[in-house]
PDB file of C-alpha atoms in Angstrom:
ATOM      1  CA  ALA L   1     110.735  53.082 110.896  1.00  0.00           C
ATOM      2  CA  ALA L   2     110.186  56.415 112.633  1.00  0.00           C
ATOM      3  CA  SER L   3     112.817  58.149 110.524  1.00  0.00           C
ATOM      4  CA  ASP L   4     110.963  57.163 107.315  1.00  0.00           C
ATOM      5  CA  VAL L   5     107.739  58.626 108.679  1.00  0.00           C
ATOM      6  CA  TYR L   6     109.621  61.796 109.607  1.00  0.00           C
ATOM      7  CA  LYS L   7     111.185  62.032 106.140  1.00  0.00           C
ATOM      8  CA  ARG L   8     107.747  61.613 104.561  1.00  0.00           C
ATOM      9  CA  GLN L   9     106.329  64.367 106.789  1.00  0.00           C
ATOM     10  CA  ILE L  10     109.144  66.729 105.752  1.00  0.00           C
ATOM     11  CA  ALA L  11     108.602  65.849 102.086  1.00  0.00           C
ATOM     12  CA  ASN L  12     104.871  66.546 102.462  1.00  0.00           C
ATOM     13  CA  ILE L  13     105.492  69.932 104.076  1.00  0.00           C
ATOM     14  CA  ALA L  14     108.031  70.807 101.345  1.00  0.00           C
ATOM     15  CA  VAL L  15     105.547  69.860  98.609  1.00  0.00           C
ATOM     16  CA  GLN L  16     102.795  71.846 100.370  1.00  0.00           C
ATOM     17  CA  VAL L  17     104.816  75.046 100.428  1.00  0.00           C
ATOM     18  CA  GLU L  18     106.215  74.519  96.933  1.00  0.00           C
ATOM     19  CA  SER L  19     102.708  74.229  95.476  1.00  0.00           C
ATOM     20  CA  LEU L  20     101.305  77.402  97.065  1.00  0.00           C
ATOM     21  CA  LYS L  21      99.908  80.117  94.823  1.00  0.00           C
ATOM     22  CA  ILE L  22     100.367  83.634  96.219  1.00  0.00           C
ATOM     23  CA  LYS L  23      98.534  86.706  94.931  1.00  0.00           C
ATOM     24  CA  VAL L  24     100.061  90.153  95.525  1.00  0.00           C
ATOM     25  CA  SER L  25      98.321  93.526  95.499  1.00  0.00           C
ATOM     26  CA  THR L  26      99.636  96.985  96.366  1.00  0.00           C
ATOM     27  CA  LYS L  27      98.268 100.206  97.811  1.00  0.00           C
ATOM     28  CA  LEU L  28      99.702 103.711  97.973  1.00  0.00           C
ATOM     29  CA  TYR L  29      99.340 105.629 101.249  1.00  0.00           C
ATOM     30  CA  THR L  30     100.135 109.250 100.418  1.00  0.00           C
ATOM     31  CA  LYS L  31      99.736 110.615 103.973  1.00  0.00           C
ATOM     32  CA  SER L  32     102.205 108.162 105.453  1.00  0.00           C
ATOM     33  CA  ASN L  33     104.449 108.117 102.351  1.00  0.00           C
ATOM     34  CA  LYS L  34     104.485 104.389 101.795  1.00  0.00           C
ATOM     35  CA  ILE L  35     103.478 101.605  99.465  1.00  0.00           C
ATOM     36  CA  ARG L  36     101.903  98.628 101.182  1.00  0.00           C
ATOM     37  CA  VAL L  37     102.459  95.232  99.613  1.00  0.00           C
ATOM     38  CA  ASN L  38      99.651  92.811 100.501  1.00  0.00           C
ATOM     39  CA  TRP L  39      99.373  89.143  99.645  1.00  0.00           C
ATOM     40  CA  LYS L  40      97.030  86.197 100.015  1.00  0.00           C
ATOM     41  CA  VAL L  41      97.571  82.492  99.620  1.00  0.00           C
ATOM     42  CA  LYS L  42      95.067  81.689  96.872  1.00  0.00           C
ATOM     43  CA  GLU L  43      95.766  77.976  96.561  1.00  0.00           C
ATOM     44  CA  GLY L  44      97.268  75.436  98.874  1.00  0.00           C
ATOM     45  CA  ASP L  45      97.741  74.745 102.570  1.00  0.00           C
ATOM     46  CA  ALA L  46      99.441  77.698 104.260  1.00  0.00           C
ATOM     47  CA  SER L  47      99.414  76.192 107.757  1.00  0.00           C
ATOM     48  CA  ASN L  48     103.102  75.226 107.802  1.00  0.00           C
ATOM     49  CA  ILE L  49     104.512  78.469 106.437  1.00  0.00           C
ATOM     50  CA  THR L  50     107.398  79.857 108.499  1.00  0.00           C
ATOM     51  CA  GLY L  51     107.280  83.252 106.804  1.00  0.00           C
ATOM     52  CA  TYR L  52     107.313  85.290 103.622  1.00  0.00           C
ATOM     53  CA  GLN L  53     110.117  87.033 101.761  1.00  0.00           C
ATOM     54  CA  VAL L  54     109.408  90.249  99.870  1.00  0.00           C
ATOM     55  CA  TYR L  55     111.496  91.515  96.951  1.00  0.00           C
ATOM     56  CA  LYS L  56     111.380  94.890  95.196  1.00  0.00           C
ATOM     57  CA  SER L  57     112.557  96.281  91.862  1.00  0.00           C
ATOM     58  CA  THR L  58     112.140  99.318  89.636  1.00  0.00           C
ATOM     59  CA  LYS L  59     111.941  96.973  86.619  1.00  0.00           C
ATOM     60  CA  ALA L  60     109.302  94.315  85.992  1.00  0.00           C
ATOM     61  CA  GLN L  61     111.636  91.502  84.950  1.00  0.00           C
ATOM     62  CA  THR L  62     114.994  92.101  86.621  1.00  0.00           C
ATOM     63  CA  GLY L  63     116.864  93.721  89.464  1.00  0.00           C
ATOM     64  CA  TYR L  64     114.815  92.413  92.394  1.00  0.00           C
ATOM     65  CA  LYS L  65     116.378  93.134  95.766  1.00  0.00           C
ATOM     66  CA  TYR L  66     115.465  91.537  99.078  1.00  0.00           C
ATOM     67  CA  MET L  67     113.252  93.890 101.078  1.00  0.00           C
ATOM     68  CA  GLY L  68     112.666  91.748 104.145  1.00  0.00           C
ATOM     69  CA  LYS L  69     110.806  88.870 105.700  1.00  0.00           C
ATOM     70  CA  THR L  70     107.668  88.707 107.795  1.00  0.00           C
ATOM     71  CA  THR L  71     105.057  86.354 109.178  1.00  0.00           C
ATOM     72  CA  LYS L  72     102.322  88.907 108.405  1.00  0.00           C
ATOM     73  CA  SER L  73     100.421  89.116 105.112  1.00  0.00           C
ATOM     74  CA  TYR L  74     101.740  92.571 104.226  1.00  0.00           C
ATOM     75  CA  MET L  75     104.892  94.690 104.278  1.00  0.00           C
ATOM     76  CA  ASP L  76     105.292  98.463 104.021  1.00  0.00           C
ATOM     77  CA  ASN L  77     107.840  99.980 101.678  1.00  0.00           C
ATOM     78  CA  LYS L  78     108.864 103.371 103.082  1.00  0.00           C
ATOM     79  CA  LYS L  79     112.559 103.541 102.221  1.00  0.00           C
ATOM     80  CA  ASN L  80     114.156 105.064  99.121  1.00  0.00           C
ATOM     81  CA  LEU L  81     110.911 105.863  97.333  1.00  0.00           C
ATOM     82  CA  LYS L  82     111.191 108.373  94.489  1.00  0.00           C
ATOM     83  CA  LYS L  83     108.186 110.320  93.250  1.00  0.00           C
ATOM     84  CA  GLY L  84     106.979 109.217  89.826  1.00  0.00           C
ATOM     85  CA  GLN L  85     108.851 105.896  90.013  1.00  0.00           C
ATOM     86  CA  ARG L  86     107.011 102.608  89.513  1.00  0.00           C
ATOM     87  CA  TYR L  87     107.999  99.832  91.908  1.00  0.00           C
ATOM     88  CA  TYR L  88     107.482  96.122  91.398  1.00  0.00           C
ATOM     89  CA  TYR L  89     107.101  93.598  94.186  1.00  0.00           C
ATOM     90  CA  LYS L  90     107.082  89.838  94.393  1.00  0.00           C
ATOM     91  CA  VAL L  91     106.656  87.525  97.349  1.00  0.00           C
ATOM     92  CA  ARG L  92     107.385  83.915  98.177  1.00  0.00           C
ATOM     93  CA  ALA L  93     106.588  81.808 101.190  1.00  0.00           C
ATOM     94  CA  TYR L  94     109.123  79.611 102.907  1.00  0.00           C
ATOM     95  CA  VAL L  95     109.096  76.876 105.481  1.00  0.00           C
ATOM     96  CA  ASP L  96     112.034  75.834 107.651  1.00  0.00           C
ATOM     97  CA  VAL L  97     112.049  72.134 108.472  1.00  0.00           C
ATOM     98  CA  ASP L  98     114.885  70.214 110.052  1.00  0.00           C
ATOM     99  CA  GLY L  99     117.538  72.776 109.109  1.00  0.00           C
ATOM    100  CA  GLU L 100     116.386  73.040 105.487  1.00  0.00           C
ATOM    101  CA  ARG L 101     114.442  75.871 103.877  1.00  0.00           C
ATOM    102  CA  TYR L 102     111.832  75.220 101.197  1.00  0.00           C
ATOM    103  CA  TYR L 103     110.259  77.938  99.050  1.00  0.00           C
ATOM    104  CA  SER L 104     107.003  78.447  97.227  1.00  0.00           C
ATOM    105  CA  ASP L 105     106.898  79.669  93.654  1.00  0.00           C
ATOM    106  CA  TRP L 106     107.034  83.422  93.254  1.00  0.00           C
ATOM    107  CA  SER L 107     103.786  85.327  93.465  1.00  0.00           C
ATOM    108  CA  ASN L 108     102.531  87.463  90.616  1.00  0.00           C
ATOM    109  CA  LYS L 109     104.248  90.850  90.474  1.00  0.00           C
ATOM    110  CA  GLY L 110     102.411  93.700  92.134  1.00  0.00           C
ATOM    111  CA  ASN L 111     103.339  97.211  91.084  1.00  0.00           C
ATOM    112  CA  ARG L 112     102.571 100.776  92.055  1.00  0.00           C
ATOM    113  CA  ILE L 113     103.760 104.266  91.107  1.00  0.00           C
ATOM    114  CA  TYR L 114     104.907 106.287  94.094  1.00  0.00           C
ATOM    115  CA  ARG L 115     103.352 109.767  93.974  1.00  0.00           C
TER     116      ARG L 115
END
């Protein structure tokens, strides 16, 4: 039946995004007063990704707050940066299919001291 095929397609897309491996790196831009968070999909099929969510914290393990979403492979952090503070970032991909949202695992944590 068509609905079974459709369900299988959704399941495949969900599994694809859930098995992605994302690698984060960061760069400080002192002239423009920002930290750029970059990421790459290192493993898996990224073709169905709807977007990426970026989270930020001042601690490595806890306190992550949602920074925003994008379809690009980077996001700039310009707001509320304090000199001498280290910031941690993590990213996950998501795909929206048929009213449901499926997420990848979290990336590694990128970090950078704002100077």
